[in-house]
Amino acid sequence: MKPRITLKKIAKEFGVSISTVSKALKDSHEISEDVRGRIKAFADFYNYKPNSLALQLRNQKTSVIGVIVPEIVHHFFSEVIDGIEKYANQHGYSVMVCISNESYNKEVSNISVLTNGSVDGLIISIARETQETQNFKHFEDLIKDDFPLVLFDRIIEDLQCDKVIIDDVGGAYKATEHLIEIGCKKIALLTTQDYVSVGALRKEGYLKALVANGVTIDESLIYKIDDSKNLYDQIEQLINASNSPDAILAVNEIYAANALKVAKERGLEIPEDIAIIGFTSGLISEFTSPPLTSVVQHGFLMGQNAAELLIHRIEHTAPEEFQKEVISTNLKIRKSTIRINNSNKLM
């Protein structure tokens, strides 16, 4: 008895995409006559029968885009969703949003629910736990099935799909250099564990800026936040340490705001005693006292670009090279780093 054959197995046999096999079996003139003939003969030999339910789900256009974000607390993800929705709505698509809560299992579950025929494609920022476990099978399965997928912000470089990121290295470089320019000597980095891609890249930018400006790297000033422990207490340990910093670069807005709170409660003047910069210029940064200097990530633009890539992938089934778009950052300077007189810090 011949084994059951599927579109995926036929595609693997001929080294082509599933959509190419599907078009060949439908006698599409987009596929050359020779390739069509060989694929149809192979399918006939193995008595290929299409899965009617799978075909119905694959061919039924929903005009809905699925979005999965790790969390909604950060202003950045709200901006991205806003950008996705605006572009999608303008092009006749609705948006369905799910939150993974940084959980691998929740991320897998969300993907399973959304790809059962509910959406035409997915835009995803990868959960922290997924990056920690390095288990990307659920993404690999989507790609094998030619399911339209765009990763943003937290991505996996090796996955063959469209991606949109910000220039994390460049953003951290600009922020660190700004702190050096205002006279800071001991610049601490409040960052994530190294398995979180954006944290690792921002650390890279921070280190590059120190080296480029002749500042000695002090590993004790690189503080990796453990999410299983109290954030406030961890930042307090850094600021109260004997080798206390005169500046902090935080890799997100929440870390920066907590650093500001700890510093003020310790009686430090900001920015005279300690200057603080965070990533993401959201409402928290704008309305803290003093307002926080921020690396502007342009989340709305990232969302628009991600939606544009996904809709193009949905509506153009012919194979195209995957795109990786990198969005530049800029520094929004506020009072947390504006010093009236730098002379004392430069001595």
mmCIF file of C-alpha atoms in Angstrom, residues 113-335:
data_model
loop_
_atom_site.group_PDB
_atom_site.id
_atom_site.type_symbol
_atom_site.label_atom_id
_atom_site.label_comp_id
_atom_site.label_asym_id
_atom_site.label_seq_id
_atom_site.Cartn_x
_atom_site.Cartn_y
_atom_site.Cartn_z
ATOM 1 C CA VAL A 113 -6.360 29.245 17.560
ATOM 2 C CA LEU A 114 -5.684 32.002 15.034
ATOM 3 C CA THR A 115 -4.530 29.682 12.234
ATOM 4 C CA ASN A 116 -7.629 27.488 12.298
ATOM 5 C CA GLY A 117 -9.173 29.662 9.613
ATOM 6 C CA SER A 118 -9.675 32.822 11.656
ATOM 7 C CA VAL A 119 -6.952 34.945 10.034
ATOM 8 C CA ASP A 120 -5.107 35.282 6.725
ATOM 9 C CA GLY A 121 -1.701 35.930 8.293
ATOM 10 C CA LEU A 122 0.131 36.670 11.536
ATOM 11 C CA ILE A 123 2.285 39.471 12.949
ATOM 12 C CA ILE A 124 4.184 38.346 16.069
ATOM 13 C CA SER A 125 6.686 39.614 18.609
ATOM 14 C CA ILE A 126 8.192 36.552 20.252
ATOM 15 C CA ALA A 127 7.537 35.735 23.915
ATOM 16 C CA ARG A 128 10.428 35.935 26.357
ATOM 17 C CA GLU A 129 9.986 32.293 27.407
ATOM 18 C CA THR A 130 10.152 31.180 23.765
ATOM 19 C CA GLN A 131 13.474 32.978 23.354
ATOM 20 C CA GLU A 132 14.725 31.406 26.570
ATOM 21 C CA THR A 133 13.800 27.840 25.541
ATOM 22 C CA GLN A 134 14.910 28.390 21.912
ATOM 23 C CA ASN A 135 11.999 26.206 20.808
ATOM 24 C CA PHE A 136 10.759 27.659 17.527
ATOM 25 C CA LYS A 137 8.963 24.652 16.041
ATOM 26 C CA HIS A 138 5.597 26.445 15.964
ATOM 27 C CA PHE A 139 7.109 29.145 13.756
ATOM 28 C CA GLU A 140 8.919 26.610 11.577
ATOM 29 C CA ASP A 141 5.613 24.780 11.027
ATOM 30 C CA LEU A 142 3.926 28.002 9.891
ATOM 31 C CA ILE A 143 6.715 28.650 7.405
ATOM 32 C CA LYS A 144 6.596 25.067 6.066
ATOM 33 C CA ASP A 145 2.881 25.577 5.421
ATOM 34 C CA ASP A 146 3.539 28.877 3.607
ATOM 35 C CA PHE A 147 1.400 30.691 6.160
ATOM 36 C CA PRO A 148 2.015 34.458 5.861
ATOM 37 C CA LEU A 149 4.101 35.556 8.845
ATOM 38 C CA VAL A 150 5.854 38.768 9.895
ATOM 39 C CA LEU A 151 8.004 38.962 13.018
ATOM 40 C CA PHE A 152 8.645 42.329 14.642
ATOM 41 C CA ASP A 153 10.823 43.734 17.438
ATOM 42 C CA ARG A 154 11.810 40.374 18.965
ATOM 43 C CA ILE A 155 12.715 38.177 16.042
ATOM 44 C CA ILE A 156 14.607 34.999 15.131
ATOM 45 C CA GLU A 157 17.218 35.773 12.507
ATOM 46 C CA ASP A 158 17.317 32.254 11.054
ATOM 47 C CA LEU A 159 13.593 31.973 10.336
ATOM 48 C CA GLN A 160 12.692 32.519 6.673
ATOM 49 C CA CYS A 161 9.959 35.121 6.933
ATOM 50 C CA ASP A 162 9.484 38.888 6.751
ATOM 51 C CA LYS A 163 10.768 40.917 9.712
ATOM 52 C CA VAL A 164 10.590 44.497 11.036
ATOM 53 C CA ILE A 165 12.944 45.686 13.753
ATOM 54 C CA ILE A 166 14.301 48.933 15.124
ATOM 55 C CA ASP A 167 17.995 49.737 15.155
ATOM 56 C CA ASP A 168 18.484 48.575 18.758
ATOM 57 C CA VAL A 169 22.268 48.757 18.570
ATOM 58 C CA GLY A 170 22.206 52.268 17.119
ATOM 59 C CA GLY A 171 19.598 53.477 19.614
ATOM 60 C CA ALA A 172 21.612 52.307 22.618
ATOM 61 C CA TYR A 173 24.776 53.764 21.088
ATOM 62 C CA LYS A 174 23.151 57.208 20.725
ATOM 63 C CA ALA A 175 21.805 57.115 24.281
ATOM 64 C CA THR A 176 25.120 56.047 25.812
ATOM 65 C CA GLU A 177 27.048 58.639 23.832
ATOM 66 C CA HIS A 178 24.643 61.341 25.024
ATOM 67 C CA LEU A 179 25.339 60.370 28.640
ATOM 68 C CA ILE A 180 29.072 60.530 27.985
ATOM 69 C CA GLU A 181 28.705 63.949 26.357
ATOM 70 C CA ILE A 182 26.991 65.411 29.446
ATOM 71 C CA GLY A 183 29.909 64.255 31.593
ATOM 72 C CA CYS A 184 28.769 60.907 33.007
ATOM 73 C CA LYS A 185 31.626 58.581 33.957
ATOM 74 C CA LYS A 186 29.914 55.518 35.438
ATOM 75 C CA ILE A 187 27.052 54.587 33.143
ATOM 76 C CA ALA A 188 25.028 51.578 34.252
ATOM 77 C CA LEU A 189 22.930 49.423 31.943
ATOM 78 C CA LEU A 190 19.602 48.068 33.198
ATOM 79 C CA THR A 191 18.883 45.266 30.790
ATOM 80 C CA THR A 192 17.150 41.926 30.292
ATOM 81 C CA GLN A 193 18.695 38.492 30.389
ATOM 82 C CA ASP A 194 20.846 37.891 27.289
ATOM 83 C CA TYR A 195 18.386 35.467 25.655
ATOM 84 C CA VAL A 196 15.973 38.367 25.029
ATOM 85 C CA SER A 197 17.121 39.570 21.612
ATOM 86 C CA VAL A 198 16.368 43.281 22.021
ATOM 87 C CA GLY A 199 18.157 43.432 25.377
ATOM 88 C CA ALA A 200 21.233 41.735 23.935
ATOM 89 C CA LEU A 201 21.324 44.148 20.983
ATOM 90 C CA ARG A 202 20.929 47.216 23.208
ATOM 91 C CA LYS A 203 23.741 45.929 25.395
ATOM 92 C CA GLU A 204 25.874 45.639 22.251
ATOM 93 C CA GLY A 205 25.187 49.291 21.360
ATOM 94 C CA TYR A 206 25.979 50.410 24.925
ATOM 95 C CA LEU A 207 29.327 48.572 24.899
ATOM 96 C CA LYS A 208 30.248 49.910 21.453
ATOM 97 C CA ALA A 209 29.649 53.493 22.587
ATOM 98 C CA LEU A 210 31.803 53.035 25.684
ATOM 99 C CA VAL A 211 34.683 51.591 23.654
ATOM 100 C CA ALA A 212 34.392 54.244 20.932
ATOM 101 C CA ASN A 213 34.613 57.000 23.537
ATOM 102 C CA GLY A 214 37.464 55.488 25.523
ATOM 103 C CA VAL A 215 35.362 54.606 28.574
ATOM 104 C CA THR A 216 36.489 51.510 30.464
ATOM 105 C CA ILE A 217 33.841 48.782 30.567
ATOM 106 C CA ASP A 218 32.814 47.925 34.126
ATOM 107 C CA GLU A 219 30.878 44.646 34.206
ATOM 108 C CA SER A 220 29.503 45.481 37.660
ATOM 109 C CA LEU A 221 27.507 48.306 36.045
ATOM 110 C CA ILE A 222 25.740 45.904 33.659
ATOM 111 C CA TYR A 223 22.703 44.770 35.618
ATOM 112 C CA LYS A 224 20.504 42.031 34.138
ATOM 113 C CA ILE A 225 16.992 42.082 35.561
ATOM 114 C CA ASP A 226 15.570 38.751 36.747
ATOM 115 C CA ASP A 227 11.841 38.832 35.982
ATOM 116 C CA SER A 228 11.115 36.272 38.699
ATOM 117 C CA LYS A 229 12.249 38.780 41.345
ATOM 118 C CA ASN A 230 10.999 42.188 42.456
ATOM 119 C CA LEU A 231 12.061 44.826 39.926
ATOM 120 C CA TYR A 232 12.215 47.717 42.420
ATOM 121 C CA ASP A 233 14.431 45.765 44.836
ATOM 122 C CA GLN A 234 16.885 44.837 42.064
ATOM 123 C CA ILE A 235 17.237 48.438 40.890
ATOM 124 C CA GLU A 236 17.649 49.568 44.502
ATOM 125 C CA GLN A 237 20.620 47.195 44.864
ATOM 126 C CA LEU A 238 22.285 48.792 41.837
ATOM 127 C CA ILE A 239 21.776 52.390 42.974
ATOM 128 C CA ASN A 240 22.775 51.619 46.579
ATOM 129 C CA ALA A 241 25.905 49.694 45.592
ATOM 130 C CA SER A 242 29.316 51.003 46.686
ATOM 131 C CA ASN A 243 30.169 51.484 43.006
ATOM 132 C CA SER A 244 26.989 53.461 42.367
ATOM 133 C CA PRO A 245 26.444 54.854 38.842
ATOM 134 C CA ASP A 246 26.088 58.494 37.854
ATOM 135 C CA ALA A 247 23.877 57.522 34.909
ATOM 136 C CA ILE A 248 21.539 54.689 33.911
ATOM 137 C CA LEU A 249 20.517 53.490 30.466
ATOM 138 C CA ALA A 250 17.427 51.276 30.804
ATOM 139 C CA VAL A 251 16.383 49.013 27.940
ATOM 140 C CA ASN A 252 12.691 49.810 28.394
ATOM 141 C CA GLU A 253 10.426 52.474 29.827
ATOM 142 C CA ILE A 254 9.339 50.469 32.886
ATOM 143 C CA TYR A 255 12.932 49.890 34.013
ATOM 144 C CA ALA A 256 13.720 53.598 33.509
ATOM 145 C CA ALA A 257 10.689 54.805 35.483
ATOM 146 C CA ASN A 258 11.504 52.470 38.369
ATOM 147 C CA ALA A 259 15.124 53.647 38.365
ATOM 148 C CA LEU A 260 13.875 57.239 38.589
ATOM 149 C CA LYS A 261 11.621 56.372 41.527
ATOM 150 C CA VAL A 262 14.374 54.539 43.424
ATOM 151 C CA ALA A 263 16.857 57.369 42.859
ATOM 152 C CA LYS A 264 14.447 60.048 44.075
ATOM 153 C CA GLU A 265 13.494 58.060 47.172
ATOM 154 C CA ARG A 266 17.190 57.722 47.981
ATOM 155 C CA GLY A 267 17.412 61.536 47.881
ATOM 156 C CA LEU A 268 19.360 61.813 44.628
ATOM 157 C CA GLU A 269 18.884 64.822 42.373
ATOM 158 C CA ILE A 270 18.086 64.037 38.755
ATOM 159 C CA PRO A 271 20.008 64.627 36.581
ATOM 160 C CA GLU A 272 22.657 66.330 38.784
ATOM 161 C CA ASP A 273 23.451 63.186 40.806
ATOM 162 C CA ILE A 274 22.259 60.577 38.340
ATOM 163 C CA ALA A 275 21.009 60.910 34.751
ATOM 164 C CA ILE A 276 18.493 58.386 33.363
ATOM 165 C CA ILE A 277 17.484 57.333 29.844
ATOM 166 C CA GLY A 278 14.963 54.667 28.811
ATOM 167 C CA PHE A 279 13.820 53.032 25.597
ATOM 168 C CA THR A 280 10.302 53.970 24.395
ATOM 169 C CA SER A 281 8.980 57.505 24.605
ATOM 170 C CA GLY A 282 5.544 56.839 26.050
ATOM 171 C CA LEU A 283 3.252 58.592 28.484
ATOM 172 C CA ILE A 284 5.207 57.269 31.473
ATOM 173 C CA SER A 285 8.396 58.934 30.231
ATOM 174 C CA GLU A 286 6.616 62.150 29.379
ATOM 175 C CA PHE A 287 4.882 62.619 32.726
ATOM 176 C CA THR A 288 7.456 61.406 35.254
ATOM 177 C CA SER A 289 9.109 64.095 37.370
ATOM 178 C CA PRO A 290 11.420 65.013 35.836
ATOM 179 C CA PRO A 291 10.374 63.739 32.388
ATOM 180 C CA LEU A 292 12.633 60.962 31.086
ATOM 181 C CA THR A 293 14.955 61.281 28.131
ATOM 182 C CA SER A 294 14.011 58.415 25.809
ATOM 183 C CA VAL A 295 15.091 56.459 22.767
ATOM 184 C CA VAL A 296 12.153 56.894 20.388
ATOM 185 C CA GLN A 297 11.359 53.540 18.747
ATOM 186 C CA HIS A 298 8.651 54.669 16.318
ATOM 187 C CA GLY A 299 6.304 51.806 17.190
ATOM 188 C CA PHE A 300 3.463 53.185 15.066
ATOM 189 C CA LEU A 301 5.697 53.159 11.981
ATOM 190 C CA MET A 302 6.870 49.654 12.832
ATOM 191 C CA GLY A 303 3.250 48.497 13.001
ATOM 192 C CA GLN A 304 2.421 50.078 9.647
ATOM 193 C CA ASN A 305 5.449 48.487 8.005
ATOM 194 C CA ALA A 306 4.659 45.070 9.480
ATOM 195 C CA ALA A 307 1.067 45.251 8.240
ATOM 196 C CA GLU A 308 2.208 46.355 4.795
ATOM 197 C CA LEU A 309 4.630 43.423 4.516
ATOM 198 C CA LEU A 310 2.009 40.939 5.693
ATOM 199 C CA ILE A 311 -0.782 42.135 3.417
ATOM 200 C CA HIS A 312 1.597 42.121 0.467
ATOM 201 C CA ARG A 313 2.565 38.531 1.339
ATOM 202 C CA ILE A 314 -1.112 37.526 1.652
ATOM 203 C CA GLU A 315 -2.149 39.067 -1.648
ATOM 204 C CA HIS A 316 0.899 38.097 -3.734
ATOM 205 C CA THR A 317 1.287 34.336 -3.672
ATOM 206 C CA ALA A 318 4.183 34.184 -6.136
ATOM 207 C CA PRO A 319 7.471 33.449 -4.300
ATOM 208 C CA GLU A 320 9.344 36.613 -3.331
ATOM 209 C CA GLU A 321 12.486 37.258 -1.326
ATOM 210 C CA PHE A 322 11.742 37.854 2.343
ATOM 211 C CA GLN A 323 12.215 41.402 3.593
ATOM 212 C CA LYS A 324 13.896 42.696 6.749
ATOM 213 C CA GLU A 325 13.152 46.332 7.496
ATOM 214 C CA VAL A 326 15.204 48.247 10.062
ATOM 215 C CA ILE A 327 13.700 51.427 11.533
ATOM 216 C CA SER A 328 16.072 54.112 12.800
ATOM 217 C CA THR A 329 15.684 55.576 16.288
ATOM 218 C CA ASN A 330 16.168 59.084 17.619
ATOM 219 C CA LEU A 331 16.776 60.507 21.067
ATOM 220 C CA LYS A 332 14.081 62.596 22.757
ATOM 221 C CA ILE A 333 16.034 64.668 25.286
ATOM 222 C CA ARG A 334 14.092 65.669 28.393
ATOM 223 C CA LYS A 335 14.997 66.942 31.855
#
